[in-house]
PDB file of C-alpha atoms in Angstrom:
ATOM      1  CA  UNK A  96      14.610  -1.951  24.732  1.00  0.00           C
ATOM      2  CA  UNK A  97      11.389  -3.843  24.683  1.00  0.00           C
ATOM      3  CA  UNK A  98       9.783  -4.436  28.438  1.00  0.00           C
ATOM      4  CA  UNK A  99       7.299  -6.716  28.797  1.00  0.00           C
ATOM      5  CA  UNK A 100       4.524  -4.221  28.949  1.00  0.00           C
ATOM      6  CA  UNK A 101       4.786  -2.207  26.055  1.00  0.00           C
ATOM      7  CA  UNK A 102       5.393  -6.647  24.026  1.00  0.00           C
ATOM      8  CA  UNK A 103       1.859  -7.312  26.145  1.00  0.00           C
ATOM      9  CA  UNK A 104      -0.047  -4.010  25.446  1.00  0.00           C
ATOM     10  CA  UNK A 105       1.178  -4.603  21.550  1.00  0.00           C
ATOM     11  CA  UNK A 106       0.342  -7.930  21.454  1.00  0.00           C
ATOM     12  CA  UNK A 107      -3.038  -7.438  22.678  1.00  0.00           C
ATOM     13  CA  UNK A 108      -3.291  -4.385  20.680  1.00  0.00           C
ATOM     14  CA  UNK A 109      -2.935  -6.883  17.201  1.00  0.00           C
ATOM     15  CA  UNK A 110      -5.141  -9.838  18.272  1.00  0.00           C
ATOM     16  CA  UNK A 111      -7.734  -7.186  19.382  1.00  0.00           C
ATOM     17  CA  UNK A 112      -7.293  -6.078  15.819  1.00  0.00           C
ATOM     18  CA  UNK A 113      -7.509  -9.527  14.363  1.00  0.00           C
ATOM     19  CA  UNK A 114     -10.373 -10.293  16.372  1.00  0.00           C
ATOM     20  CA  UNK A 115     -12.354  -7.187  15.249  1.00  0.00           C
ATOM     21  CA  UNK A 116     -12.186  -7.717  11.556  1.00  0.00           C
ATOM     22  CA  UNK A 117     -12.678 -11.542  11.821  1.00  0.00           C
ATOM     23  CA  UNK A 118     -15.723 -10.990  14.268  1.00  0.00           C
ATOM     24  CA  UNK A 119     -14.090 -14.328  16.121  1.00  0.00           C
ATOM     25  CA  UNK A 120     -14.267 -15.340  19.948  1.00  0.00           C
ATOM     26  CA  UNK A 121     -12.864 -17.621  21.987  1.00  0.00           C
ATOM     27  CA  UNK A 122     -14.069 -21.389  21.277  1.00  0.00           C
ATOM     28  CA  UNK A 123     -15.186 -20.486  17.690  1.00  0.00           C
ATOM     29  CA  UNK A 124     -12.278 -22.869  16.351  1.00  0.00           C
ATOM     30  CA  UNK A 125     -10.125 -19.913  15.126  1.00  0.00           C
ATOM     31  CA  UNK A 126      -6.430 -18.594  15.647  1.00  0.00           C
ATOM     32  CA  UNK A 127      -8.115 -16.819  18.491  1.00  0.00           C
ATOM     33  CA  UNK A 128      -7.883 -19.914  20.435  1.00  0.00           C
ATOM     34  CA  UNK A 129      -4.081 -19.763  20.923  1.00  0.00           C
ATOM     35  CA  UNK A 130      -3.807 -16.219  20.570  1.00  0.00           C
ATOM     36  CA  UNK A 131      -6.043 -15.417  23.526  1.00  0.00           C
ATOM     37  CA  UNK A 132      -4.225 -17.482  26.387  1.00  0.00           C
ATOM     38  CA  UNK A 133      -1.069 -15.885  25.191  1.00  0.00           C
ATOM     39  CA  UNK A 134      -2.145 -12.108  25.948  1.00  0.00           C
ATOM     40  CA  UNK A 135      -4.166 -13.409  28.999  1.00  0.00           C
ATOM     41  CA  UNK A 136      -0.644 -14.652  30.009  1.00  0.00           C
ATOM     42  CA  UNK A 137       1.712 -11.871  28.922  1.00  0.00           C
ATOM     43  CA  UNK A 138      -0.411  -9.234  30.678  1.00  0.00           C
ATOM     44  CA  UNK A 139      -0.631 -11.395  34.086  1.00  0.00           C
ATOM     45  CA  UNK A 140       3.374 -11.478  33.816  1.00  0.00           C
ATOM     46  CA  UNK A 141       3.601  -7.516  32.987  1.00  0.00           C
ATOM     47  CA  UNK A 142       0.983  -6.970  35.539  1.00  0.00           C
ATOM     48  CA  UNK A 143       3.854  -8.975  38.177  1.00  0.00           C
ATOM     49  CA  UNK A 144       6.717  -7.271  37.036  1.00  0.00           C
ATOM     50  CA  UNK A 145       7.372 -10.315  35.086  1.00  0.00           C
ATOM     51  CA  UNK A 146      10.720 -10.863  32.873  1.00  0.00           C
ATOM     52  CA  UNK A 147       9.794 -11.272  28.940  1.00  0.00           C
ATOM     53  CA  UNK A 148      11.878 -14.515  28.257  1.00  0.00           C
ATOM     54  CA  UNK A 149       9.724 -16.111  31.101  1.00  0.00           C
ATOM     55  CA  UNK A 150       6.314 -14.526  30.238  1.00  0.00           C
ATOM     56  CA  UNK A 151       6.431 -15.724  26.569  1.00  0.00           C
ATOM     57  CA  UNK A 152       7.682 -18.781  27.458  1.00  0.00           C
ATOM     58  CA  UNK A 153       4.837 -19.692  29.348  1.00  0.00           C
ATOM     59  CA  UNK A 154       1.816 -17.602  26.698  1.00  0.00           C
ATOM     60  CA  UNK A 155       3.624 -20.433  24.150  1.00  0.00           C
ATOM     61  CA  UNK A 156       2.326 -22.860  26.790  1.00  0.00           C
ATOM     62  CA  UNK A 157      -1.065 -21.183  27.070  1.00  0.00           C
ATOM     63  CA  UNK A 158      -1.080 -20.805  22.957  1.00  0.00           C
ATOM     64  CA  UNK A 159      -0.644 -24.493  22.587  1.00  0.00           C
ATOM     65  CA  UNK A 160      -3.028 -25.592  25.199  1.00  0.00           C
ATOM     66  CA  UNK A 161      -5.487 -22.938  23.283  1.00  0.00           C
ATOM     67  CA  UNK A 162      -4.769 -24.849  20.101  1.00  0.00           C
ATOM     68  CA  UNK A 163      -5.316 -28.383  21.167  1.00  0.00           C
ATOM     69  CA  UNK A 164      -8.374 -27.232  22.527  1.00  0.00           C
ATOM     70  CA  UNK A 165      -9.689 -26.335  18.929  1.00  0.00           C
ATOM     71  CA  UNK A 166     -10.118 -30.448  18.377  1.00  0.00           C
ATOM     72  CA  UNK A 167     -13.260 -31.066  19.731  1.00  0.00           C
ATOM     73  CA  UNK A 168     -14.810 -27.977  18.493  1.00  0.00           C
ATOM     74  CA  UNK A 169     -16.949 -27.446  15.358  1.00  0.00           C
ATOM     75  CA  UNK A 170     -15.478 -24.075  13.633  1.00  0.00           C
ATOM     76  CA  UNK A 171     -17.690 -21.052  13.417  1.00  0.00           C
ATOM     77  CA  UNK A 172     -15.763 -18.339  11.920  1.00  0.00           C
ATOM     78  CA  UNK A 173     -13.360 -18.782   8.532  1.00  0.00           C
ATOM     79  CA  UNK A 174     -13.151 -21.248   5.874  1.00  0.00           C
ATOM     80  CA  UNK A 175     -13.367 -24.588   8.373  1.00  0.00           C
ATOM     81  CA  UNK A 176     -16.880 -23.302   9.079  1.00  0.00           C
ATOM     82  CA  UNK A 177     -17.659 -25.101   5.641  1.00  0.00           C
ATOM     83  CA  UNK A 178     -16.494 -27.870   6.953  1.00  0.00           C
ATOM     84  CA  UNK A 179     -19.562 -28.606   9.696  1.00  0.00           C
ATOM     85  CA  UNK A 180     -19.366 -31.505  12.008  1.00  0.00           C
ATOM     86  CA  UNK A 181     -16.202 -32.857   9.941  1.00  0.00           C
ATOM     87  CA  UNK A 182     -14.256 -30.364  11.530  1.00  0.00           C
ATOM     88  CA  UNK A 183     -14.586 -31.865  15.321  1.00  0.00           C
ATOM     89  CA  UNK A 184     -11.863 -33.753  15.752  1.00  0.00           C
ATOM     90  CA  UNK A 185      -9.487 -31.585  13.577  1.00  0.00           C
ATOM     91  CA  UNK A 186      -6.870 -29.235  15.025  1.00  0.00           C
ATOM     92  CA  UNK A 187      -7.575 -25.354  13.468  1.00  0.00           C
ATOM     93  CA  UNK A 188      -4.735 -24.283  11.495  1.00  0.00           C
ATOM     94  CA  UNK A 189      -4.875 -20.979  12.174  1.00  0.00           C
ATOM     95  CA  UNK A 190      -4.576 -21.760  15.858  1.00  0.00           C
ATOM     96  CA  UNK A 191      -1.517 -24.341  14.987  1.00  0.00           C
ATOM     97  CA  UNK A 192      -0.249 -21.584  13.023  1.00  0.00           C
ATOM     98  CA  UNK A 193      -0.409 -18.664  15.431  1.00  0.00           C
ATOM     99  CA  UNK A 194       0.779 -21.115  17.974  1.00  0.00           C
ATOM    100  CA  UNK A 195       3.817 -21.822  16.105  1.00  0.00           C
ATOM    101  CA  UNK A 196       4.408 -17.695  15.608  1.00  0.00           C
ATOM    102  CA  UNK A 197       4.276 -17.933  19.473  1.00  0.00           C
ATOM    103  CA  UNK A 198       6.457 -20.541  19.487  1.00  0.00           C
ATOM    104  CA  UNK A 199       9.019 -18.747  17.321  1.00  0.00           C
ATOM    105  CA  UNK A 200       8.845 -15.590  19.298  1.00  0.00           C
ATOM    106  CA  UNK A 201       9.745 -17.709  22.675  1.00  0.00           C
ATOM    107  CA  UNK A 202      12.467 -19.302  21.036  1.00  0.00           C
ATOM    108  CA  UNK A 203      13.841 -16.321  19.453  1.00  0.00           C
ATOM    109  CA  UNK A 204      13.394 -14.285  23.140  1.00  0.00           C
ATOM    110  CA  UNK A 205      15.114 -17.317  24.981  1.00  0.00           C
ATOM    111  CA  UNK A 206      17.462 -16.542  27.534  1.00  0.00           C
ATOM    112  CA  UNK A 207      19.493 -18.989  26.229  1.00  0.00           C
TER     113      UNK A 207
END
């Protein structure tokens, strides 16, 4: 069985990872943007004692808040760098798409 801990410490483990070899940071208009919130989440929950259905439910919150906020941004890291200025205004796709992973996982990890 899977506590909450050991999904949070993994979790962070792999966007740690994914933030290393992209060299990306928060508010760079990457994936990062949703992925962030969601371990910031998941480790407050494990931190609480926190039950995983709950705690992923809510970093799916936190990853889609993280994603909308890529709009106003102009993207620094990946291939919407290219894009400049025409960017702002523009949701990331690699934020809607790790967002949507998030999503999945929450669904899948539903109590009901």
């Amino acid at each position: 069985e899977l506590s909450l801990g050991d999904f949070a410490t993994a979790f962070e483990t792999g966007v740690k990872g994914v933030m290393m070899r992209g060299k990306a940071n928060l508010g760079e208009k990457t994936m990062i943007d949703s992925l962030l919130p969601a371990v910031d989440v998941l480790k407050a929950a494990a931190a609480q004692n926190g039950i995983l259905s709950a705690a992923i439910h809510d970093a799916e919150r936190a990853a889609y808040k993280g994603m909308l906020d890529t709009v106003p941004l102009i993207a620094r890291k990946g291939r919407a760098s290219y894009l400049g200025e025409r960017a702002i205004g523009h949701q990331d796709p690699g934020a809607t798409s790790s967002y949507l992973l998030i999503k999945t996982a929450s669904e899948t990890l539903s109590d009901g």
